[in-house]
Coordinates of C-alpha atoms in Angstrom, one line a residue:
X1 CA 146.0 79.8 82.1
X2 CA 142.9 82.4 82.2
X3 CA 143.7 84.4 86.0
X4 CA 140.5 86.7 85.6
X5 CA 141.8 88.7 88.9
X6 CA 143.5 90.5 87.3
X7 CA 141.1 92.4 85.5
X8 CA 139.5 95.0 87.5
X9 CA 136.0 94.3 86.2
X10 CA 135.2 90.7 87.8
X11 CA 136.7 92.0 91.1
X12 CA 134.7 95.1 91.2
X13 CA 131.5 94.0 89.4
X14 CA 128.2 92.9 92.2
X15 CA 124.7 91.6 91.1
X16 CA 122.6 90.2 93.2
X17 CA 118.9 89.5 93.3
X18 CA 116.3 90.8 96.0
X19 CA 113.3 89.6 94.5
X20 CA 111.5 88.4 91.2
X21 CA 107.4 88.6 90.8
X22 CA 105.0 87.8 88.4
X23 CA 102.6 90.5 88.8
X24 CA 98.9 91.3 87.0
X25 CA 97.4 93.7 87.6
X26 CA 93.9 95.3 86.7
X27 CA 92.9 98.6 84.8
X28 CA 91.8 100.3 88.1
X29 CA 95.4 99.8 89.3
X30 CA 97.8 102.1 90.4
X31 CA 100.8 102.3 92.5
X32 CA 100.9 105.2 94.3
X33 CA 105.1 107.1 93.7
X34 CA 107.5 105.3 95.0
X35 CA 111.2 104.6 95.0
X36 CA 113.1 102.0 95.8
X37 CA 116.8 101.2 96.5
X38 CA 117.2 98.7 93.9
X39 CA 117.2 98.8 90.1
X40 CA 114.0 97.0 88.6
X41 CA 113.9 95.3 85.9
X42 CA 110.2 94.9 84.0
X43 CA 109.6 92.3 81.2
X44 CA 106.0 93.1 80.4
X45 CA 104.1 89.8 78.8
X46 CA 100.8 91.3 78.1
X47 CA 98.8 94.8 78.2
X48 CA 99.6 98.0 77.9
X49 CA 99.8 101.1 81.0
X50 CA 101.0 104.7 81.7
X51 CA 104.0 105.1 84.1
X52 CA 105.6 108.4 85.2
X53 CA 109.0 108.5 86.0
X54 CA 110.7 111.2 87.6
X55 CA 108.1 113.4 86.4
X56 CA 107.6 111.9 82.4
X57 CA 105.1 109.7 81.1
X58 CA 106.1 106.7 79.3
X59 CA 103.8 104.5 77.4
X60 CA 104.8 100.3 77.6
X61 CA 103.3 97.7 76.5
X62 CA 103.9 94.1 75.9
X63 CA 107.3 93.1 74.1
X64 CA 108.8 96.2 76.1
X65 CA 111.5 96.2 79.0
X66 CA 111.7 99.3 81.5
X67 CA 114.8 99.2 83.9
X68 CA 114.2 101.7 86.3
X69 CA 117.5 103.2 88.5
X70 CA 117.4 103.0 92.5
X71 CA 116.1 105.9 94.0
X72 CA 113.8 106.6 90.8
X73 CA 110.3 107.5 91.7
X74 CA 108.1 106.4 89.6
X75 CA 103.8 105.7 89.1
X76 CA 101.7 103.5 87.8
X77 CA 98.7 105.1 86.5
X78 CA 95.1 103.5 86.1
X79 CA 94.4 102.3 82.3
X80 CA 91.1 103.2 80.3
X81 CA 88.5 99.8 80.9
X82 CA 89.7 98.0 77.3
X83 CA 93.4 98.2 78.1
X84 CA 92.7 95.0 79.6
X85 CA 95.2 93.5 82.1
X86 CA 99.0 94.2 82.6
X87 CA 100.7 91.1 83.2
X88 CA 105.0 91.9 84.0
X89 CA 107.6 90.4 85.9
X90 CA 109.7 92.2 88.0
X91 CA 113.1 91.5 89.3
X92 CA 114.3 94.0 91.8
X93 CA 118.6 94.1 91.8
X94 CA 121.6 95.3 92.9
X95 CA 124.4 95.9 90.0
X96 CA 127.3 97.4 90.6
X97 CA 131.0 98.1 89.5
X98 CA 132.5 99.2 92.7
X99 CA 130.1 101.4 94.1
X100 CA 128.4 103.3 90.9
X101 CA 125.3 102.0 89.6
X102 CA 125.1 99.3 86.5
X103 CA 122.4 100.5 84.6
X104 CA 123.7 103.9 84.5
X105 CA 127.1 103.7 84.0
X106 CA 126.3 101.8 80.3
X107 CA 123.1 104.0 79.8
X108 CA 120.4 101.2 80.1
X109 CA 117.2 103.2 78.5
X110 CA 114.4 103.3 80.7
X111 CA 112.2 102.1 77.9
X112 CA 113.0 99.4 75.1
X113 CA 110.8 97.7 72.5
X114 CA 112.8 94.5 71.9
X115 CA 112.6 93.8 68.0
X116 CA 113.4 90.4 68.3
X117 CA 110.4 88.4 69.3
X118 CA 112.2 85.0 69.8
X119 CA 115.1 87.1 72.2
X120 CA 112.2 88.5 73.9
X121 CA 109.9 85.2 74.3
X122 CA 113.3 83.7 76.4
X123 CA 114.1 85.8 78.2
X124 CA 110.1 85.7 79.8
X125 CA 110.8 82.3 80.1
X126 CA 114.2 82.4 81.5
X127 CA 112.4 85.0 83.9
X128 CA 109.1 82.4 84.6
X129 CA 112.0 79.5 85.3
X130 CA 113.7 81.8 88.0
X131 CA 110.8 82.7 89.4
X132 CA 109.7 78.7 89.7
X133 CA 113.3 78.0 90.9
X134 CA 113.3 81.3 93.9
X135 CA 109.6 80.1 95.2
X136 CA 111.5 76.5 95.8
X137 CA 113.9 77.9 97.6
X138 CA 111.6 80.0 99.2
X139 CA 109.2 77.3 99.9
X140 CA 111.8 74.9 101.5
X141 CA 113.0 77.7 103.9
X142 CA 109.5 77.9 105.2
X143 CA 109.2 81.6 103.8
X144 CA 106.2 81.4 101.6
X145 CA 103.6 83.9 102.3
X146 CA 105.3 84.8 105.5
X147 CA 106.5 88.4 104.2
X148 CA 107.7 89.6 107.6
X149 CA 109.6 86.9 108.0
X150 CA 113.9 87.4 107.8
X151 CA 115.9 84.2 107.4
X152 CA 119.0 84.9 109.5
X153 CA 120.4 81.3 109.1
X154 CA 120.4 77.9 106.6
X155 CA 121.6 74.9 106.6
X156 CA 124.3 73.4 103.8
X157 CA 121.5 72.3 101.4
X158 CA 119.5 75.7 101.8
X159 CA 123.2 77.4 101.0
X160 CA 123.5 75.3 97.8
X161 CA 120.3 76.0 96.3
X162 CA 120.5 79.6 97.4
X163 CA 123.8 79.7 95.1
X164 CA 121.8 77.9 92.8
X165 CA 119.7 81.2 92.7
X166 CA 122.1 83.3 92.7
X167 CA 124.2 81.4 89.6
X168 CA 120.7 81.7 87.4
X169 CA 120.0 85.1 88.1
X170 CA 123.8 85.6 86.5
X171 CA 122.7 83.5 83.9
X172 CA 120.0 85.2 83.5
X173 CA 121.7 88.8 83.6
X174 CA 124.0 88.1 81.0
X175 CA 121.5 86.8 78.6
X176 CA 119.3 89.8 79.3
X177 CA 122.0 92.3 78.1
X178 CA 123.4 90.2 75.4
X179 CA 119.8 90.8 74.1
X180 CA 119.6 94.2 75.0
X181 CA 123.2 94.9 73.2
X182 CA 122.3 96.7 70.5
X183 CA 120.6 99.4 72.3
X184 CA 123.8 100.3 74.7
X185 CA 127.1 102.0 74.0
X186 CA 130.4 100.4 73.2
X187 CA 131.9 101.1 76.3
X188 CA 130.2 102.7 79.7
X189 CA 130.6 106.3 80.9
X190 CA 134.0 106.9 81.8
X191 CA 134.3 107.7 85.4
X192 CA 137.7 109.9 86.7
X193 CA 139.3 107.2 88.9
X194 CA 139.5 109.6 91.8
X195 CA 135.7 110.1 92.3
X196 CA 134.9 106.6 91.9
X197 CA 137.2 105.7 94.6
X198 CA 136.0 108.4 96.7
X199 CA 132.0 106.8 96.0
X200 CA 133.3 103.4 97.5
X201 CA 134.9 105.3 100.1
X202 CA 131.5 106.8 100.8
X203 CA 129.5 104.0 100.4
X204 CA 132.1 102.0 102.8
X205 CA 131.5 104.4 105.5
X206 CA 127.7 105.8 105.2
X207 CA 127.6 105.3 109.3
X208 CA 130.3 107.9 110.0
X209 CA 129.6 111.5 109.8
X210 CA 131.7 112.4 106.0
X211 CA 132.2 116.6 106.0
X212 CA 133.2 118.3 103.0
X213 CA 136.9 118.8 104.4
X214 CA 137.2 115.3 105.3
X215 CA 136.2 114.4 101.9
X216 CA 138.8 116.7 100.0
X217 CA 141.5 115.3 102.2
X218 CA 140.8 111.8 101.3
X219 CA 141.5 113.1 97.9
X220 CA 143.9 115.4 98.7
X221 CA 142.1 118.1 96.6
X222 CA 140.6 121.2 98.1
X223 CA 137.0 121.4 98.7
X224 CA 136.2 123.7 95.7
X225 CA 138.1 121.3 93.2
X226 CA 136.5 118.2 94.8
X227 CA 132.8 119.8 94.0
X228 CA 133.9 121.0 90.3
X229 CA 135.1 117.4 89.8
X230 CA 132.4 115.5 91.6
X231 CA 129.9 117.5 89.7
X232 CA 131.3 117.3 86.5
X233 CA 131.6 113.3 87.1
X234 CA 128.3 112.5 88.5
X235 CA 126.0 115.3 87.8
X236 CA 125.3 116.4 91.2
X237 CA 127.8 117.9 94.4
X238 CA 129.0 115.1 96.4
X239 CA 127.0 115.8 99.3
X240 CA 123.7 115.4 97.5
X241 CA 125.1 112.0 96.2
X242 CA 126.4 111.6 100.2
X243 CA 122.6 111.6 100.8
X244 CA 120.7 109.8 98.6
X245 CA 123.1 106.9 99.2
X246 CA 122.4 107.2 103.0
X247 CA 118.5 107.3 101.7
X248 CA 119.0 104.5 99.7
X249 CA 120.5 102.6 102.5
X250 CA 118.1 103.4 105.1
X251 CA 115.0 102.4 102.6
X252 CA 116.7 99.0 102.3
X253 CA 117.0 98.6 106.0
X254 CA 113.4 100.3 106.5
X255 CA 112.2 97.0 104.3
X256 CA 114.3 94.2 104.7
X257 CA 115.0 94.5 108.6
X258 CA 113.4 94.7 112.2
X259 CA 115.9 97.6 113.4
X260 CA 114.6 100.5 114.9
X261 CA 114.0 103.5 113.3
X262 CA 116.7 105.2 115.9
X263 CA 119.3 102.2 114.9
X264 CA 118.7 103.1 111.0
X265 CA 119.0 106.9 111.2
X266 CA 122.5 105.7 113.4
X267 CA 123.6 102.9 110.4
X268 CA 122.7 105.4 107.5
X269 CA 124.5 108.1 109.3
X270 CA 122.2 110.9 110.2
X271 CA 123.2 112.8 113.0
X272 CA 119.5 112.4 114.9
X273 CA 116.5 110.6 114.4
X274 CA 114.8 114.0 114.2
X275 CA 117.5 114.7 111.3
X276 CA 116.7 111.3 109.6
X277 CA 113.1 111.8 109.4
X278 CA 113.3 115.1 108.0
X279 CA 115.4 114.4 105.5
X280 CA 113.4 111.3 104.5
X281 CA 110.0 113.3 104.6
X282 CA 111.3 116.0 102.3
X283 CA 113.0 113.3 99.9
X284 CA 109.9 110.2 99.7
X285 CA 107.1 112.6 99.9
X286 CA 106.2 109.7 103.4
X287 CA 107.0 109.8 106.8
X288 CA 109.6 106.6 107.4
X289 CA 107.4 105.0 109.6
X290 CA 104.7 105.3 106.9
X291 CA 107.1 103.9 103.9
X292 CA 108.2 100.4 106.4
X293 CA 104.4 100.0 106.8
X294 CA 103.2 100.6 103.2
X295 CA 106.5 98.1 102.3
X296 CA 107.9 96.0 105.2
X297 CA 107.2 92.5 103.3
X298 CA 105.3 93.3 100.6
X299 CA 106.5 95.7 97.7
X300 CA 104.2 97.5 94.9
X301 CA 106.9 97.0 92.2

């Protein structure tokens, strides 16, 4: 008898893929600073480029991955004219355990030179096979090279492959940190129970307006013990984590939907529009408007 429901982990653990792309790219290149709501995921084949993240250069190469947070900005700078070309794949994801992030609850580095060349060499082709296998499905729902396109239905056989997908990008994940396991920790940060909760509580209600008082009260704390806790759990005061998960949700609605830019600021719970894009302009760096346009359909990643 093996009843995995009752271990918290399956029940609380989400991954899913938003996209996987083979990208190369030339030495005049560069993609402008961006962040996205997603963690990405780079296994670079071939070249070598400059990339500042959060403000720090990083040197990769081929035989490197880089896993990049959500809500990480980050730059591709140009290469001198022998670098030759960058050739990467990228798969943008959402892993979670409840609410809190994958890659930073187990400390995923940024940067890793994988020693083992045969580990490395599969998982590019595990990566080149699920790219081949997405474009099928793709393909077969008509989407190909139709980026503006949302798929709001399918039929039985376009659910099964879709799972299909879905079961190799699990695959997929699994292999990817069994080969990345000797670069992470025995055992993930440990998070005080009460704050996690109170991050799915967040996350479960980003369109309501969430105060300071009427967080405390949902953990029966006072407001000053909520911040000391919060802070000392996630590094910043709960409602600077309030509002980068509302910015991370509106980005994801700015790219992957048709709603208004009124409806977003109302589903990512900003009291006004005029509140929503101020907030947006101060944290991008671009106007909303500007980041759907630059995005909607086709991301730099």
């Amino acid at each position: 008898m093996a009843i995995l429901s009752r271990i918290r982990f399956i029940e609380d653990l989400f991954i899913r893929m938003a996209w996987v792309i083979e990208n190369v790219v030339n030495v005049e290149t560069e993609f402008p600073r961006a962040s996205y709501p997603k963690t990405i995921i780079w296994v670079i084949v071939e070249g070598k480029r400059t990339i500042e993240v959060n403000g720090s250069l990083h040197d990769v190469q081929a035989g490197d991955i880089v896993i990049i947070p959500p809500q990480t900005a980050r730059i591709l700078l140009p290469s001198a004219p022998a670098s030759g070309p960058f050739h990467y794949y990228s798969i943008g994801c959402d892993i979670k355990i409840g609410s809190l992030n994958f890659t930073e609850l187990y400390n995923l580095p940024l940067r890793t030179r994988i020693a083992d060349r045969s580990a490395f060499e599969e998982i590019s082709q595990l990566t080149g096979k699920l790219l081949v296998q997405s474009l099928k499905v793709i393909k077969a729902l008509n989407a190909l090279d139709q980026p503006h396109l949302i798929v709001s239905s399918v039929n039985t056989d376009e659910t099964v492959a879709l799972l299909a997908v879905n079961a190799s990008f699990h695959d997929w994940f699994a292999r990817f940190l069994e080969m990345m396991r000797c670069y992470l920790p025995a055992e993930p940060q440990e998070i005080d129970p009460r704050i996690s909760k109170l991050c799915t509580y967040m996350q479960m209600n980003l369109d309501r307006r969430l105060t300071m008082p009427d967080l405390a009260q949902y953990l029966y704390v006072s407001e000053s013990h909520l911040r000391l806790l919060f802070r000392k759990a996630m590094g910043v005061p709960p409602s600077e984590y309030l509002r980068q998960l509302r910015l991370q949700h509106a980005k994801d609605l700015l790219v992957n939907t048709s709603y208004s830019l009124k409806e977003i600021a109302e589903l990512s719970g900003f009291e006004t529009l005029n509140h929503f894009s101020r907030v947006f302009s101060t944290y991008e760096s671009v106007p909303a408007i500007q980041y759907r346009k630059r995005y909607y359909g086709s991301i730099q990643v």
